[in-house]
XYZ file of C-alpha atoms in Angstrom:
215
model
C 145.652 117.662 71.538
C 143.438 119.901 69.157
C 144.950 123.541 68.621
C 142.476 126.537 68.363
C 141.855 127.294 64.911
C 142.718 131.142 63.724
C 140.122 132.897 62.080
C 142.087 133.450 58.970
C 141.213 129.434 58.467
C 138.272 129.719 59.201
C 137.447 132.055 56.498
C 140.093 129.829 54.055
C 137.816 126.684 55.285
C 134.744 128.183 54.278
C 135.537 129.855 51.298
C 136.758 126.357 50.275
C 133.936 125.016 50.691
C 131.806 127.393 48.875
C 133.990 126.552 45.683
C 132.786 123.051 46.050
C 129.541 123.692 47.028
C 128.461 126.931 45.438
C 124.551 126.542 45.556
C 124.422 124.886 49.253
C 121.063 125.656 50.655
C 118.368 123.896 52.645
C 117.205 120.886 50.988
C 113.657 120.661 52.611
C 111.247 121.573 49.615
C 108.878 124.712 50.859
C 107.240 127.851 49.695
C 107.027 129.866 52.910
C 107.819 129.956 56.725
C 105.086 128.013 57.957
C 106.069 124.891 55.240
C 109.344 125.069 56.456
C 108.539 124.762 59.858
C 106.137 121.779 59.367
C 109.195 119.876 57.302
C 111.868 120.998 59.879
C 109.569 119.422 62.589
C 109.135 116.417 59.996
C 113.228 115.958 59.832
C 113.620 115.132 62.725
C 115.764 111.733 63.130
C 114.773 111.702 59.128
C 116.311 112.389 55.747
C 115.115 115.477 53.737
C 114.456 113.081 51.055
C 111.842 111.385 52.648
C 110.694 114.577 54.072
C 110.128 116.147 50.562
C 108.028 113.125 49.707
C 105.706 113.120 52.219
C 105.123 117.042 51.862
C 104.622 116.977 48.131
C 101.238 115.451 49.293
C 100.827 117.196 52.357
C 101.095 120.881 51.089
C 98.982 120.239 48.586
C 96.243 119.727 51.172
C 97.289 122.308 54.353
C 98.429 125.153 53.344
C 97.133 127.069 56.829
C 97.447 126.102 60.700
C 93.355 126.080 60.478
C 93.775 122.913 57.939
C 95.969 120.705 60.089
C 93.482 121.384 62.661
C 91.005 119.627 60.394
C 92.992 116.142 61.126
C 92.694 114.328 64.304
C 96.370 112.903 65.542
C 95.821 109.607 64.869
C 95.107 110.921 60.540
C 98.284 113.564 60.253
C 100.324 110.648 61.671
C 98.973 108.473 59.130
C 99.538 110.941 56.098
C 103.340 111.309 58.289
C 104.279 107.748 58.832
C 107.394 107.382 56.983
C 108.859 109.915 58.600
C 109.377 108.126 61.575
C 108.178 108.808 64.987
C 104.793 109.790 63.602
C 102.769 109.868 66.306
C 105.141 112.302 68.354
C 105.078 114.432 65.502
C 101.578 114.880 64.489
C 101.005 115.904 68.221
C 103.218 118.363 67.773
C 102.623 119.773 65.081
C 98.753 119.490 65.879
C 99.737 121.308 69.085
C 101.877 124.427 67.081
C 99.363 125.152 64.720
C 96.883 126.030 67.750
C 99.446 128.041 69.177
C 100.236 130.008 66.208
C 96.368 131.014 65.673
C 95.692 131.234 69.232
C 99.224 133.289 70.312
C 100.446 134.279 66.944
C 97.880 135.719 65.066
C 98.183 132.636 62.440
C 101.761 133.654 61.543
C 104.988 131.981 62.067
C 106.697 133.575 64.780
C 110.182 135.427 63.783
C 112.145 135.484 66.676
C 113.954 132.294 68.874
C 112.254 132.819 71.884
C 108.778 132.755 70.194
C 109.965 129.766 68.273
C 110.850 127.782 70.945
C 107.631 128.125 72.662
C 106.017 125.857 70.005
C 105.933 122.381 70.355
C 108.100 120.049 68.544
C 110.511 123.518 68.118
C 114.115 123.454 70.062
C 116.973 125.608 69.071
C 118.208 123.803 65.997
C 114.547 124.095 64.253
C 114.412 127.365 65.376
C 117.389 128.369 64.012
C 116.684 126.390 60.410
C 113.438 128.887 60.623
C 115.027 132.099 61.426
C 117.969 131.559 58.740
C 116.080 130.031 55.891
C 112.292 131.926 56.225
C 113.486 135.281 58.079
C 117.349 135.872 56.290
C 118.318 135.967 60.120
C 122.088 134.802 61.060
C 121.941 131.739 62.897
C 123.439 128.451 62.869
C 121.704 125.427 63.450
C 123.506 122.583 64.752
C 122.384 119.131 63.687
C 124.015 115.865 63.416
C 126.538 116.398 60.245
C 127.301 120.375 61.433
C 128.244 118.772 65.121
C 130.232 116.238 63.516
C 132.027 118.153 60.677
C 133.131 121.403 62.510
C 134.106 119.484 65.474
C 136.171 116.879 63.227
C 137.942 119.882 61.685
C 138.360 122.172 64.382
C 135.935 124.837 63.956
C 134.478 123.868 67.279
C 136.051 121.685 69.949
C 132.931 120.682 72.202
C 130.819 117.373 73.058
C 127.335 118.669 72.860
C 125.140 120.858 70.471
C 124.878 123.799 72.404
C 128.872 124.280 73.454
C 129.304 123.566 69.095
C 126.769 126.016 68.657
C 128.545 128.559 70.712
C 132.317 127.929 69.229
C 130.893 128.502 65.512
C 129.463 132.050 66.685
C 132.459 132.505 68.139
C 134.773 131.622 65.448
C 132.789 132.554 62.272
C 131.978 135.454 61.242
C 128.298 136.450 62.023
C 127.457 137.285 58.327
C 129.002 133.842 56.888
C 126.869 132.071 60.118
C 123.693 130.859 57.857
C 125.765 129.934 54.527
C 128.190 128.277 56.852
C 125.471 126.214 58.384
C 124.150 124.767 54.860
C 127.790 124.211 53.523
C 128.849 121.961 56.661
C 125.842 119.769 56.444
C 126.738 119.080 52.128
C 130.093 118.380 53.351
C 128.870 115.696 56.282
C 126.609 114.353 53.789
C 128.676 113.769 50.882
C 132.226 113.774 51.954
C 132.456 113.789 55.986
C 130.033 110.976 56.753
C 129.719 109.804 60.247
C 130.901 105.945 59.366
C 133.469 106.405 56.692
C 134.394 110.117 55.769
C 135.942 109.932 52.522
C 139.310 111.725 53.654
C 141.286 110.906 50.298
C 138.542 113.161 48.396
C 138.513 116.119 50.953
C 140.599 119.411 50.272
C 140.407 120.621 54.087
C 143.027 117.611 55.201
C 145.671 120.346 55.531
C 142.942 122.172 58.039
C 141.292 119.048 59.570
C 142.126 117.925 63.491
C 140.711 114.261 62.197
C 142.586 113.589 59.219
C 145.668 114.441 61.474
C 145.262 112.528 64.443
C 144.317 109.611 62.088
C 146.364 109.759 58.892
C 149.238 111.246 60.053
């Protein structure tokens, strides 16, 4: 049975992890809000490696929602290929930019609700948005944040939402964004999904996982 975690951990979790990962951050390459939102659409089911490559080119040549607009769907998925599902996301993203000049005034909305009205947008981009482009607390859960702070104990649900929830509840509100950013370089280099590398992680004396498996 997992015990509730006190917040005094939490805090000793997290400061941990900012020793070993001083200068976590999001790794999706971008200049402003509206290239952040394009690559956060683009990451989808996709590593921010890949990502980065495909908008070295891309930002080079749209800049604005107007010059997306210039593409049909069938030539943005094309230039987006290798990011996988291609044809999904240039609709969407097709789709946003007209929203954002037609609802938006050409700007990147700065608020959830807004956010979520685009296409291609759910809570996690949103949330990548608000935190990274608009220095707004949030915490966006994707794969490695729902696997890591449910593997240690900073949240004890099965979906995204109910994680989302526990790590408000449970983290302070002014640690929420760097806490989001130091989870995921945790679930990518030491808490991977098939073989989390246990013997090398300092938060076994904290971790529900290592205990119900190691010990």
């Amino acid at each position: 049975m997992k015990r509730d975690i006190n917040k005094r951990e939490v805090d000793e979790i997290l400061d941990i992890l900012e020793q070993i990962y001083p200068d976590a951050k999001t790794e999706l390459n971008h200049s402003n809000s509206f290239e952040l939102l394009i690559a956060t659409i683009l990451s989808a089911q996709c590593t921010d490696k890949r990502v980065n490559i495909v908008t070295k080119e891309l930002f080079k040549e749209c800049k604005t929602p107007e010059d997306y607009l210039k593409f049909t769907q069938e030539e943005l998925g094309e230039k987006i290929r290798t990011c996988g599902f291609y044809k999904n996301k240039s609709k969407n993203i097709l789709r946003a930019c007209k929203m954002i000049i037609e609802e938006f005034d050409g700007e990147v909305p700065d608020t959830r609700e807004d956010l979520m009205k685009l296409p291609g947008v759910g809570r996690k981009t949103a949330n990548v948005v608000l935190s990274n482009a608009f220095s707004v607390d949030a915490i966006a859960v994707d794969t490695h944040v729902f696997r890591v702070s449910n593997r240690i104990g900073l949240a004890n649900s099965k979906n995204v939402l109910d994680t989302e929830k526990d790590l408000m509840n449970n983290i302070k509100k002014e640690r929420w964004s760097k806490a989001h950013h130091l989870l995921i370089f945790h679930g990518r280099r030491i808490c991977k999904a098939r073989k989390p590398l246990c013997n090398e992680c300092p938060l076994t004396n904290y971790c529900n996982y290592y205990k119900e498996n190691f010990k």
